[in-house]
Amino acid sequence: MAREELIRLTGTGNGKGNKNDCPNIYRTAQGSIVVRGDLSDAWTPPAGEGLVEIPRVH
């Protein structure tokens, strides 16, 4: 799936990978959610999954 196929629901960055572009939440054409953010090592997820940490906004 290409990033262009996602509907951006959050974020204030320009989409070019700068620090202000994370975290973001996207919706796919199928209605599922994709989250982009800093990786977290809070615990080890099952194979094929990952953890994303979303910071509190002040």
Coordinates of N, CA, C and O in Angstrom, one line a residue:
M1 N 0.9 -1.2 0.0 CA 0.0 0.0 0.0 C 0.9 1.2 0.0 O 1.8 1.4 0.8
A2 N 0.6 2.1 -0.9 CA 1.4 3.4 -1.0 C 0.8 4.4 0.0 O -0.4 4.4 0.3
R3 N 1.7 5.3 0.5 CA 1.2 6.3 1.4 C 0.2 7.2 0.8 O -0.7 7.7 1.5
E4 N 0.2 7.4 -0.5 CA -0.7 8.2 -1.2 C -2.1 7.6 -1.1 O -3.1 8.3 -1.4
E5 N -2.3 6.4 -0.9 CA -3.6 5.7 -0.8 C -4.2 5.9 0.6 O -5.4 5.5 0.7
L6 N -3.5 6.4 1.5 CA -4.0 6.6 2.9 C -4.7 8.0 3.1 O -4.2 8.9 2.5
I7 N -5.7 8.0 3.9 CA -6.4 9.3 4.2 C -5.8 9.7 5.6 O -6.0 9.0 6.6
R8 N -5.1 10.9 5.6 CA -4.5 11.4 6.8 C -5.5 12.0 7.7 O -6.3 12.8 7.3
L9 N -5.6 11.5 9.0 CA -6.5 12.0 9.9 C -5.9 12.9 10.9 O -6.7 13.7 11.6
T10 N -4.6 12.9 11.1 CA -4.0 13.8 12.1 C -2.6 14.3 11.5 O -2.2 13.9 10.5
G11 N -2.0 15.2 12.3 CA -0.6 15.6 12.0 C -0.6 17.0 11.5 O -1.5 17.5 10.9
T12 N 0.6 17.6 11.7 CA 0.8 19.0 11.2 C 2.0 19.2 10.4 O 2.2 20.2 9.9
G13 N 2.7 18.1 10.1 CA 4.0 18.2 9.3 C 3.7 18.2 7.9 O 2.5 18.2 7.4
N14 N 4.7 18.2 7.1 CA 4.6 18.3 5.6 C 4.7 17.0 4.9 O 4.7 17.0 3.7
G15 N 4.8 15.9 5.7 CA 4.9 14.6 5.0 C 6.2 14.2 4.5 O 6.4 13.2 3.8
K16 N 7.3 15.0 4.7 CA 8.6 14.7 4.2 C 9.5 14.1 5.3 O 10.7 14.2 5.1
G17 N 8.9 13.6 6.3 CA 9.7 12.9 7.3 C 10.3 13.8 8.4 O 11.2 13.4 9.2
N18 N 9.9 15.1 8.5 CA 10.5 15.9 9.5 C 9.9 15.5 10.9 O 8.9 14.8 11.0
K19 N 10.5 16.0 11.9 CA 10.0 15.6 13.3 C 8.6 16.0 13.5 O 7.9 15.4 14.3
N20 N 8.1 17.1 12.9 CA 6.7 17.5 13.2 C 5.7 16.7 12.4 O 4.5 16.9 12.5
D21 N 6.1 15.7 11.7 CA 5.2 14.8 10.9 C 4.8 13.6 11.7 O 4.1 12.7 11.1
C22 N 5.2 13.4 12.9 CA 4.9 12.2 13.7 C 4.3 12.7 15.0 O 4.8 13.7 15.6
P23 N 3.4 12.0 15.7 CA 2.8 10.8 15.1 C 1.6 11.3 14.2 O 1.2 12.4 14.2
N24 N 1.2 10.3 13.4 CA 0.0 10.5 12.5 C -0.8 9.3 12.5 O -0.4 8.2 12.7
I25 N -2.1 9.5 12.3 CA -3.0 8.4 12.1 C -3.7 8.5 10.7 O -4.1 9.6 10.3
Y26 N -3.7 7.4 10.0 CA -4.3 7.3 8.7 C -5.4 6.3 8.6 O -5.4 5.3 9.4
R27 N -6.3 6.5 7.7 CA -7.3 5.5 7.4 C -7.1 4.9 6.0 O -6.8 5.7 5.1
T28 N -7.2 3.6 5.9 CA -7.1 3.0 4.6 C -8.4 3.0 3.9 O -9.5 3.3 4.4
A29 N -8.4 2.6 2.6 CA -9.6 2.5 1.8 C -10.6 1.5 2.3 O -11.8 1.6 2.2
Q30 N -10.0 0.5 3.0 CA -10.8 -0.6 3.6 C -11.4 -0.2 5.0 O -12.1 -0.9 5.6
G31 N -11.0 1.0 5.5 CA -11.5 1.5 6.8 C -10.6 1.1 8.0 O -10.9 1.5 9.1
S32 N -9.5 0.4 7.8 CA -8.6 0.1 8.9 C -7.7 1.3 9.2 O -7.7 2.3 8.4
I33 N -7.1 1.3 10.3 CA -6.3 2.4 10.8 C -4.8 2.1 10.8 O -4.4 1.0 11.1
V34 N -4.0 3.0 10.3 CA -2.5 2.9 10.3 C -1.9 4.0 11.1 O -2.3 5.2 11.0
V35 N -1.0 3.7 12.1 CA -0.4 4.7 13.0 C 1.0 4.8 12.6 O 1.7 3.8 12.5
R36 N 1.5 6.0 12.5 CA 2.9 6.3 12.3 C 3.5 7.0 13.5 O 2.9 8.0 13.9
G37 N 4.6 6.5 14.1 CA 5.1 7.2 15.2 C 6.4 6.6 15.6 O 6.9 5.7 15.0
D38 N 7.0 7.0 16.7 CA 8.3 6.5 17.2 C 8.0 5.1 17.7 O 7.0 4.8 18.4
L39 N 9.0 4.2 17.5 CA 8.9 2.8 18.0 C 9.0 2.8 19.5 O 9.7 3.6 20.1
S40 N 8.3 1.9 20.1 CA 8.3 1.7 21.5 C 8.9 0.3 21.8 O 8.7 -0.6 21.1
D41 N 9.6 0.2 23.0 CA 10.1 -1.1 23.4 C 9.4 -1.5 24.7 O 10.0 -2.2 25.5
A42 N 8.2 -1.0 25.0 CA 7.5 -1.3 26.2 C 7.4 -2.8 26.5 O 7.5 -3.2 27.6
W43 N 7.2 -3.6 25.4 CA 7.1 -5.0 25.5 C 7.3 -5.6 24.1 O 7.2 -4.9 23.1
T44 N 7.5 -6.9 24.0 CA 7.8 -7.5 22.7 C 6.5 -8.0 22.1 O 5.9 -8.9 22.7
P45 N 6.0 -7.4 21.0 CA 4.8 -7.8 20.4 C 5.0 -9.2 19.6 O 6.1 -9.5 19.3
P46 N 3.9 -9.8 19.3 CA 4.0 -11.0 18.5 C 4.6 -10.8 17.1 O 4.6 -9.6 16.6
A47 N 5.1 -11.8 16.5 CA 5.7 -11.7 15.1 C 4.7 -11.0 14.2 O 3.5 -11.3 14.2
G48 N 5.2 -10.1 13.4 CA 4.4 -9.4 12.4 C 3.7 -8.2 12.9 O 3.0 -7.5 12.2
E49 N 3.9 -7.9 14.2 CA 3.3 -6.7 14.8 C 4.4 -5.8 15.3 O 5.5 -6.2 15.5
G50 N 4.0 -4.5 15.6 CA 5.0 -3.6 16.1 C 4.2 -2.6 17.1 O 3.0 -2.5 17.1
L51 N 5.0 -2.0 18.0 CA 4.4 -1.0 18.9 C 4.9 0.4 18.5 O 6.0 0.6 18.1
V52 N 3.9 1.3 18.5 CA 4.2 2.7 18.2 C 3.9 3.5 19.5 O 2.8 3.4 20.0
E53 N 4.8 4.4 19.8 CA 4.5 5.3 21.0 C 4.0 6.6 20.5 O 4.6 7.3 19.6
I54 N 2.9 7.1 21.0 CA 2.3 8.4 20.6 C 2.4 9.3 21.8 O 1.8 9.1 22.8
P55 N 3.2 10.4 21.7 CA 3.4 11.2 22.8 C 2.2 12.1 23.1 O 1.3 12.3 22.2
R56 N 2.1 12.5 24.4 CA 1.0 13.4 24.8 C 1.2 14.8 24.2 O 2.4 15.3 24.2
V57 N 0.2 15.4 23.7 CA 0.3 16.7 23.1 C 0.1 17.7 24.2 O -0.9 17.6 25.0
H58 N 1.0 18.7 24.3 CA 0.8 19.7 25.4 C 0.0 20.9 24.9 O 0.1 21.4 23.9

